[in-house]
GROMACS .gro file of N, CA and C in nm:
model
  375
    1MET      N    1   0.071  -0.104   0.019
    1MET     CA    2   0.019  -0.006   0.014
    1MET      C    3   0.082   0.132   0.017
    2VAL      N    4   0.049   0.232  -0.086
    2VAL     CA    5   0.143   0.326  -0.085
    2VAL      C    6   0.071   0.461  -0.041
    3SER      N    7   0.127   0.558   0.013
    3SER     CA    8   0.034   0.672   0.095
    3SER      C    9  -0.013   0.747  -0.027
    4PRO      N   10  -0.098   0.831   0.002
    4PRO     CA   11  -0.188   0.888  -0.110
    4PRO      C   12  -0.091   1.022  -0.142
    5ARG      N   13   0.024   1.082  -0.044
    5ARG     CA   14   0.108   1.173  -0.095
    5ARG      C   15   0.210   1.110  -0.170
    6LYS      N   16   0.247   0.998  -0.165
    6LYS     CA   17   0.338   0.949  -0.265
    6LYS      C   18   0.284   0.871  -0.401
    7ALA      N   19   0.177   0.885  -0.423
    7ALA     CA   20   0.096   0.797  -0.542
    7ALA      C   21   0.132   0.877  -0.664
    8VAL      N   22   0.163   0.812  -0.773
    8VAL     CA   23   0.178   0.887  -0.892
    8VAL      C   24   0.059   0.967  -0.970
    9ARG      N   25   0.072   1.056  -0.981
    9ARG     CA   26  -0.056   1.126  -1.044
    9ARG      C   27  -0.083   1.072  -1.180
   10GLU      N   28  -0.209   1.092  -1.225
   10GLU     CA   29  -0.259   1.030  -1.364
   10GLU      C   30  -0.183   1.130  -1.470
   11ILE      N   31  -0.155   1.061  -1.544
   11ILE     CA   32  -0.088   1.132  -1.691
   11ILE      C   33  -0.186   1.183  -1.782
   12HIS      N   34  -0.203   1.298  -1.817
   12HIS     CA   35  -0.327   1.333  -1.896
   12HIS      C   36  -0.235   1.374  -2.061
   13LEU      N   37  -0.300   1.301  -2.148
   13LEU     CA   38  -0.222   1.308  -2.288
   13LEU      C   39  -0.313   1.414  -2.306
   14GLU      N   40  -0.194   1.512  -2.408
   14GLU     CA   41  -0.247   1.639  -2.448
   14GLU      C   42  -0.304   1.610  -2.581
   15LYS      N   43  -0.434   1.661  -2.604
   15LYS     CA   44  -0.476   1.666  -2.718
   15LYS      C   45  -0.420   1.779  -2.848
   16GLU      N   46  -0.435   1.737  -2.987
   16GLU     CA   47  -0.384   1.811  -3.050
   16GLU      C   48  -0.417   1.952  -3.043
   17ALA      N   49  -0.354   2.076  -3.038
   17ALA     CA   50  -0.418   2.190  -2.989
   17ALA      C   51  -0.445   2.243  -3.171
   18THR      N   52  -0.585   2.322  -3.164
   18THR     CA   53  -0.646   2.357  -3.272
   18THR      C   54  -0.546   2.516  -3.336
   19PRO      N   55  -0.560   2.473  -3.451
   19PRO     CA   56  -0.474   2.625  -3.506
   19PRO      C   57  -0.547   2.733  -3.471
   20ILE      N   58  -0.470   2.828  -3.441
   20ILE     CA   59  -0.513   2.977  -3.391
   20ILE      C   60  -0.492   3.086  -3.503
   21LYS      N   61  -0.578   3.144  -3.566
   21LYS     CA   62  -0.566   3.239  -3.659
   21LYS      C   63  -0.523   3.347  -3.621
   22THR      N   64  -0.424   3.418  -3.689
   22THR     CA   65  -0.371   3.541  -3.603
   22THR      C   66  -0.340   3.637  -3.709
   23ALA      N   67  -0.382   3.742  -3.728
   23ALA     CA   68  -0.384   3.862  -3.815
   23ALA      C   69  -0.362   4.000  -3.720
   24ASN      N   70  -0.277   4.083  -3.787
   24ASN     CA   71  -0.281   4.216  -3.749
   24ASN      C   72  -0.425   4.306  -3.740
   25MET      N   73  -0.498   4.307  -3.653
   25MET     CA   74  -0.610   4.381  -3.653
   25MET      C   75  -0.613   4.541  -3.661
   26PHE      N   76  -0.499   4.594  -3.641
   26PHE     CA   77  -0.450   4.750  -3.659
   26PHE      C   78  -0.394   4.774  -3.745
   27SER      N   79  -0.378   4.693  -3.872
   27SER     CA   80  -0.313   4.724  -3.990
   27SER      C   81  -0.399   4.840  -4.065
   28GLN      N   82  -0.500   4.831  -4.076
   28GLN     CA   83  -0.593   4.964  -4.114
   28GLN      C   84  -0.559   5.083  -4.067
   29ILE      N   85  -0.522   5.090  -3.934
   29ILE     CA   86  -0.504   5.215  -3.873
   29ILE      C   87  -0.370   5.275  -3.923
   30GLY      N   88  -0.277   5.185  -3.939
   30GLY     CA   89  -0.138   5.248  -3.983
   30GLY      C   90  -0.181   5.304  -4.141
   31GLU      N   91  -0.264   5.251  -4.221
   31GLU     CA   92  -0.266   5.291  -4.322
   31GLU      C   93  -0.333   5.394  -4.362
   32GLN      N   94  -0.423   5.452  -4.239
   32GLN     CA   95  -0.531   5.593  -4.269
   32GLN      C   96  -0.404   5.686  -4.240
   33GLU      N   97  -0.470   5.803  -4.301
   33GLU     CA   98  -0.335   5.940  -4.258
   33GLU      C   99  -0.458   5.991  -4.139
   34ILE      N  100  -0.392   6.022  -4.018
   34ILE     CA  101  -0.470   6.066  -3.900
   34ILE      C  102  -0.446   6.207  -3.908
   35PRO      N  103  -0.552   6.297  -3.908
   35PRO     CA  104  -0.522   6.470  -3.918
   35PRO      C  105  -0.490   6.498  -3.807
   36LYS      N  106  -0.419   6.616  -3.801
   36LYS     CA  107  -0.313   6.650  -3.695
   36LYS      C  108  -0.419   6.758  -3.634
   37VAL      N  109  -0.447   6.756  -3.511
   37VAL     CA  110  -0.518   6.867  -3.453
   37VAL      C  111  -0.439   6.958  -3.356
   38SER      N  112  -0.435   7.076  -3.392
   38SER     CA  113  -0.374   7.165  -3.323
   38SER      C  114  -0.424   7.187  -3.206
   39PRO      N  115  -0.360   7.206  -3.096
   39PRO     CA  116  -0.367   7.235  -2.993
   39PRO      C  117  -0.507   7.367  -2.944
   40ARG      N  118  -0.563   7.348  -2.848
   40ARG     CA  119  -0.686   7.455  -2.850
   40ARG      C  120  -0.604   7.582  -2.825
   41SER      N  121  -0.625   7.687  -2.919
   41SER     CA  122  -0.578   7.791  -2.899
   41SER      C  123  -0.670   7.929  -2.891
   42ILE      N  124  -0.776   7.887  -2.878
   42ILE     CA  125  -0.893   7.978  -2.850
   42ILE      C  126  -0.892   8.026  -2.700
   43PRO      N  127  -0.817   8.146  -2.651
   43PRO     CA  128  -0.815   8.189  -2.513
   43PRO      C  129  -0.978   8.163  -2.421
   44GLU      N  130  -0.949   8.161  -2.307
   44GLU     CA  131  -1.097   8.157  -2.218
   44GLU      C  132  -1.112   8.300  -2.137
   45ILE      N  133  -1.222   8.315  -2.116
   45ILE     CA  134  -1.275   8.434  -2.059
   45ILE      C  135  -1.302   8.416  -1.906
   46ASN      N  136  -1.246   8.500  -1.830
   46ASN     CA  137  -1.270   8.481  -1.682
   46ASN      C  138  -1.356   8.597  -1.636
   47LEU      N  139  -1.464   8.543  -1.606
   47LEU     CA  140  -1.585   8.644  -1.552
   47LEU      C  141  -1.542   8.644  -1.400
   48ASN      N  142  -1.544   8.736  -1.334
   48ASN     CA  143  -1.575   8.756  -1.180
   48ASN      C  144  -1.670   8.713  -1.129
   49VAL      N  145  -1.670   8.640  -1.025
   49VAL     CA  146  -1.767   8.585  -0.933
   49VAL      C  147  -1.883   8.695  -0.874
   50THR      N  148  -1.996   8.706  -0.888
   50THR     CA  149  -2.104   8.780  -0.826
   50THR      C  150  -2.204   8.705  -0.757
   51SER      N  151  -2.324   8.752  -0.702
   51SER     CA  152  -2.394   8.714  -0.687
   51SER      C  153  -2.517   8.654  -0.807
   52SER      N  154  -2.520   8.726  -0.896
   52SER     CA  155  -2.605   8.677  -1.021
   52SER      C  156  -2.517   8.619  -1.091
   53SER      N  157  -2.400   8.537  -1.067
   53SER     CA  158  -2.315   8.458  -1.179
   53SER      C  159  -2.390   8.328  -1.234
   54ASN      N  160  -2.460   8.244  -1.142
   54ASN     CA  161  -2.509   8.142  -1.180
   54ASN      C  162  -2.635   8.183  -1.293
   55LEU      N  163  -2.698   8.272  -1.288
   55LEU     CA  164  -2.792   8.314  -1.380
   55LEU      C  165  -2.758   8.358  -1.497
   56ILE      N  166  -2.612   8.433  -1.498
   56ILE     CA  167  -2.569   8.455  -1.636
   56ILE      C  168  -2.467   8.348  -1.677
   57ILE      N  169  -2.440   8.282  -1.622
   57ILE     CA  170  -2.389   8.149  -1.689
   57ILE      C  171  -2.481   8.041  -1.736
   58LYS      N  172  -2.594   8.043  -1.682
   58LYS     CA  173  -2.707   7.952  -1.732
   58LYS      C  174  -2.759   7.999  -1.878
   59GLU      N  175  -2.740   8.157  -1.895
   59GLU     CA  176  -2.802   8.186  -2.006
   59GLU      C  177  -2.712   8.192  -2.066
   60ILE      N  178  -2.578   8.214  -2.056
   60ILE     CA  179  -2.470   8.160  -2.176
   60ILE      C  180  -2.465   8.043  -2.206
   61CYS      N  181  -2.483   7.947  -2.140
   61CYS     CA  182  -2.520   7.774  -2.160
   61CYS      C  183  -2.616   7.763  -2.260
   62GLN      N  184  -2.739   7.841  -2.245
   62GLN     CA  185  -2.844   7.805  -2.302
   62GLN      C  186  -2.836   7.882  -2.445
   63LEU      N  187  -2.758   7.968  -2.472
   63LEU     CA  188  -2.723   8.021  -2.585
   63LEU      C  189  -2.607   7.952  -2.672
   64PHE      N  190  -2.494   7.904  -2.580
   64PHE     CA  191  -2.400   7.855  -2.653
   64PHE      C  192  -2.375   7.713  -2.593
   65PRO      N  193  -2.422   7.600  -2.611
   65PRO     CA  194  -2.425   7.478  -2.563
   65PRO      C  195  -2.280   7.411  -2.584
   66ASN      N  196  -2.180   7.445  -2.634
   66ASN     CA  197  -2.039   7.407  -2.633
   66ASN      C  198  -1.931   7.463  -2.578
   67ILE      N  199  -1.963   7.527  -2.470
   67ILE     CA  200  -1.887   7.572  -2.404
   67ILE      C  201  -1.852   7.494  -2.259
   68GLU      N  202  -1.734   7.523  -2.188
   68GLU     CA  203  -1.700   7.478  -2.053
   68GLU      C  204  -1.673   7.584  -1.955
   69ASN      N  205  -1.697   7.556  -1.846
   69ASN     CA  206  -1.707   7.648  -1.726
   69ASN      C  207  -1.619   7.613  -1.605
   70ARG      N  208  -1.510   7.640  -1.574
   70ARG     CA  209  -1.456   7.620  -1.451
   70ARG      C  210  -1.452   7.742  -1.346
   71LEU      N  211  -1.500   7.699  -1.226
   71LEU     CA  212  -1.427   7.786  -1.092
   71LEU      C  213  -1.304   7.816  -1.068
   72ARG      N  214  -1.221   7.885  -1.087
   72ARG     CA  215  -1.085   7.907  -1.030
   72ARG      C  216  -1.096   8.034  -0.940
   73LYS      N  217  -1.079   8.020  -0.780
   73LYS     CA  218  -1.086   8.122  -0.686
   73LYS      C  219  -1.177   8.199  -0.720
   74GLU      N  220  -1.172   8.326  -0.745
   74GLU     CA  221  -1.279   8.428  -0.769
   74GLU      C  222  -1.347   8.442  -0.903
   75PHE      N  223  -1.278   8.350  -1.007
   75PHE     CA  224  -1.345   8.370  -1.125
   75PHE      C  225  -1.370   8.246  -1.174
   76ILE      N  226  -1.471   8.276  -1.285
   76ILE     CA  227  -1.523   8.170  -1.370
   76ILE      C  228  -1.485   8.163  -1.504
   77GLY      N  229  -1.382   8.051  -1.548
   77GLY     CA  230  -1.333   8.052  -1.667
   77GLY      C  231  -1.428   7.990  -1.778
   78ILE      N  232  -1.454   8.044  -1.877
   78ILE     CA  233  -1.544   8.036  -1.993
   78ILE      C  234  -1.447   8.010  -2.115
   79ARG      N  235  -1.464   7.896  -2.171
   79ARG     CA  236  -1.378   7.810  -2.268
   79ARG      C  237  -1.496   7.788  -2.404
   80THR      N  238  -1.466   7.869  -2.525
   80THR     CA  239  -1.575   7.848  -2.619
   80THR      C  240  -1.497   7.766  -2.717
   81ASP      N  241  -1.561   7.722  -2.809
   81ASP     CA  242  -1.525   7.624  -2.929
   81ASP      C  243  -1.486   7.698  -3.044
   82THR      N  244  -1.499   7.821  -3.060
   82THR     CA  245  -1.519   7.901  -3.194
   82THR      C  246  -1.474   8.026  -3.151
   83GLU      N  247  -1.392   8.100  -3.217
   83GLU     CA  248  -1.376   8.259  -3.191
   83GLU      C  249  -1.495   8.320  -3.201
   84GLU      N  250  -1.604   8.308  -3.291
   84GLU     CA  251  -1.715   8.391  -3.316
   84GLU      C  252  -1.791   8.372  -3.172
   85ASN      N  253  -1.808   8.265  -3.117
   85ASN     CA  254  -1.858   8.249  -3.004
   85ASN      C  255  -1.828   8.298  -2.897
   86ARG      N  256  -1.683   8.343  -2.880
   86ARG     CA  257  -1.600   8.391  -2.783
   86ARG      C  258  -1.624   8.551  -2.785
   87ASP      N  259  -1.619   8.573  -2.910
   87ASP     CA  260  -1.686   8.760  -2.937
   87ASP      C  261  -1.820   8.761  -2.893
   88LYS      N  262  -1.899   8.690  -2.930
   88LYS     CA  263  -2.054   8.708  -2.902
   88LYS      C  264  -2.065   8.708  -2.747
   89ILE      N  265  -1.997   8.631  -2.679
   89ILE     CA  266  -1.986   8.613  -2.507
   89ILE      C  267  -1.940   8.720  -2.457
   90ILE      N  268  -1.846   8.794  -2.525
   90ILE     CA  269  -1.769   8.928  -2.468
   90ILE      C  270  -1.847   9.034  -2.495
   91SER      N  271  -1.921   9.027  -2.581
   91SER     CA  272  -1.993   9.175  -2.637
   91SER      C  273  -2.154   9.126  -2.500
   92LEU      N  274  -2.205   9.016  -2.505
   92LEU     CA  275  -2.305   8.984  -2.405
   92LEU      C  276  -2.280   9.057  -2.259
   93LEU      N  277  -2.146   8.968  -2.221
   93LEU     CA  278  -2.080   9.050  -2.079
   93LEU      C  279  -2.093   9.176  -2.061
   94LYS      N  280  -2.048   9.240  -2.198
   94LYS     CA  281  -2.039   9.397  -2.186
   94LYS      C  282  -2.157   9.468  -2.154
   95GLU      N  283  -2.298   9.429  -2.267
   95GLU     CA  284  -2.396   9.477  -2.238
   95GLU      C  285  -2.462   9.461  -2.107
   96LYS      N  286  -2.413   9.354  -2.028
   96LYS     CA  287  -2.490   9.329  -1.875
   96LYS      C  288  -2.375   9.429  -1.767
   97ASN      N  289  -2.289   9.480  -1.840
   97ASN     CA  290  -2.197   9.567  -1.743
   97ASN      C  291  -2.140   9.478  -1.673
   98LEU      N  292  -2.070   9.343  -1.669
   98LEU     CA  293  -2.001   9.263  -1.569
   98LEU      C  294  -1.857   9.270  -1.559
   99GLU      N  295  -1.799   9.263  -1.472
   99GLU     CA  296  -1.639   9.248  -1.497
   99GLU      C  297  -1.573   9.121  -1.535
  100PHE      N  298  -1.496   9.125  -1.626
  100PHE     CA  299  -1.476   9.009  -1.675
  100PHE      C  300  -1.320   9.025  -1.738
  101VAL      N  301  -1.218   8.942  -1.765
  101VAL     CA  302  -1.107   8.953  -1.812
  101VAL      C  303  -1.095   8.861  -1.941
  102PRO      N  304  -1.074   8.907  -2.045
  102PRO     CA  305  -1.055   8.794  -2.157
  102PRO      C  306  -0.895   8.798  -2.168
  103ARG      N  307  -0.870   8.649  -2.157
  103ARG     CA  308  -0.723   8.663  -2.160
  103ARG      C  309  -0.691   8.629  -2.343
  104GLU      N  310  -0.556   8.654  -2.344
  104GLU     CA  311  -0.471   8.673  -2.480
  104GLU      C  312  -0.449   8.508  -2.493
  105ALA      N  313  -0.432   8.502  -2.615
  105ALA     CA  314  -0.389   8.364  -2.674
  105ALA      C  315  -0.266   8.354  -2.650
  106PHE      N  316  -0.220   8.229  -2.638
  106PHE     CA  317  -0.075   8.194  -2.580
  106PHE      C  318   0.022   8.248  -2.681
  107GLU      N  319  -0.013   8.252  -2.840
  107GLU     CA  320   0.090   8.264  -2.963
  107GLU      C  321   0.096   8.429  -2.934
  108ASN      N  322  -0.005   8.520  -2.883
  108ASN     CA  323   0.033   8.652  -2.880
  108ASN      C  324   0.071   8.708  -2.755
  109ARG      N  325   0.101   8.631  -2.667
  109ARG     CA  326   0.157   8.676  -2.527
  109ARG      C  327   0.297   8.699  -2.550
  110PRO      N  328   0.364   8.828  -2.485
  110PRO     CA  329   0.511   8.858  -2.482
  110PRO      C  330   0.587   8.753  -2.428
  111MET      N  331   0.708   8.733  -2.499
  111MET     CA  332   0.770   8.657  -2.427
  111MET      C  333   0.880   8.706  -2.319
  112LYS      N  334   0.868   8.634  -2.190
  112LYS     CA  335   0.965   8.695  -2.086
  112LYS      C  336   1.075   8.574  -2.043
  113LEU      N  337   1.197   8.698  -2.034
  113LEU     CA  338   1.308   8.627  -2.017
  113LEU      C  339   1.394   8.704  -1.913
  114VAL      N  340   1.459   8.581  -1.828
  114VAL     CA  341   1.542   8.629  -1.728
  114VAL      C  342   1.664   8.587  -1.725
  115ILE      N  343   1.772   8.670  -1.707
  115ILE     CA  344   1.910   8.645  -1.740
  115ILE      C  345   1.982   8.672  -1.620
  116ARG      N  346   2.045   8.594  -1.527
  116ARG     CA  347   2.090   8.605  -1.409
  116ARG      C  348   2.254   8.625  -1.425
  117ASN      N  349   2.290   8.679  -1.300
  117ASN     CA  350   2.428   8.687  -1.283
  117ASN      C  351   2.504   8.793  -1.423
  118LEU      N  352   2.455   8.908  -1.460
  118LEU     CA  353   2.498   9.014  -1.553
  118LEU      C  354   2.548   9.103  -1.455
  119PRO      N  355   2.641   9.183  -1.541
  119PRO     CA  356   2.713   9.263  -1.464
  119PRO      C  357   2.633   9.403  -1.453
  120LYS      N  358   2.609   9.478  -1.337
  120LYS     CA  359   2.561   9.604  -1.310
  120LYS      C  360   2.557   9.717  -1.382
  121GLU      N  361   2.681   9.722  -1.470
  121GLU     CA  362   2.697   9.822  -1.580
  121GLU      C  363   2.632   9.795  -1.680
  122MET      N  364   2.583   9.690  -1.716
  122MET     CA  365   2.538   9.658  -1.842
  122MET      C  366   2.372   9.696  -1.871
  123ASP      N  367   2.346   9.772  -1.983
  123ASP     CA  368   2.207   9.818  -2.021
  123ASP      C  369   2.079   9.689  -2.010
  124GLN      N  370   2.002   9.742  -1.965
  124GLN     CA  371   1.880   9.665  -1.947
  124GLN      C  372   1.831   9.610  -2.065
  125LYS      N  373   1.827   9.681  -2.140
  125LYS     CA  374   1.793   9.679  -2.313
  125LYS      C  375   1.848   9.564  -2.355
   0.00000   0.00000   0.00000
């Protein structure tokens, strides 16, 4: 008599493996030309938060459904999908005499540069 621990395990015979079909499912993606999307260059509008901000944002969202709003400290950032909508929102805010700050496009901002350890005698220009 052999103890159950030392008994030989049964040998299972392997069945013939069925062939697996392999193909590159993503080959069509490599053939297509992917249009390059430029980063969003439409600057946002920063609206100062007031007691009537909710009503104003609600009205803007009804007129322009493709906008994004974000609350940042004391301002509500309004991002539009087109330049035309941005101009219309700015004119709407001017009509209502609200405080807002339209930001400049990143491309239009002046470049700031700091060079350290220059002699004091040198011109700043």
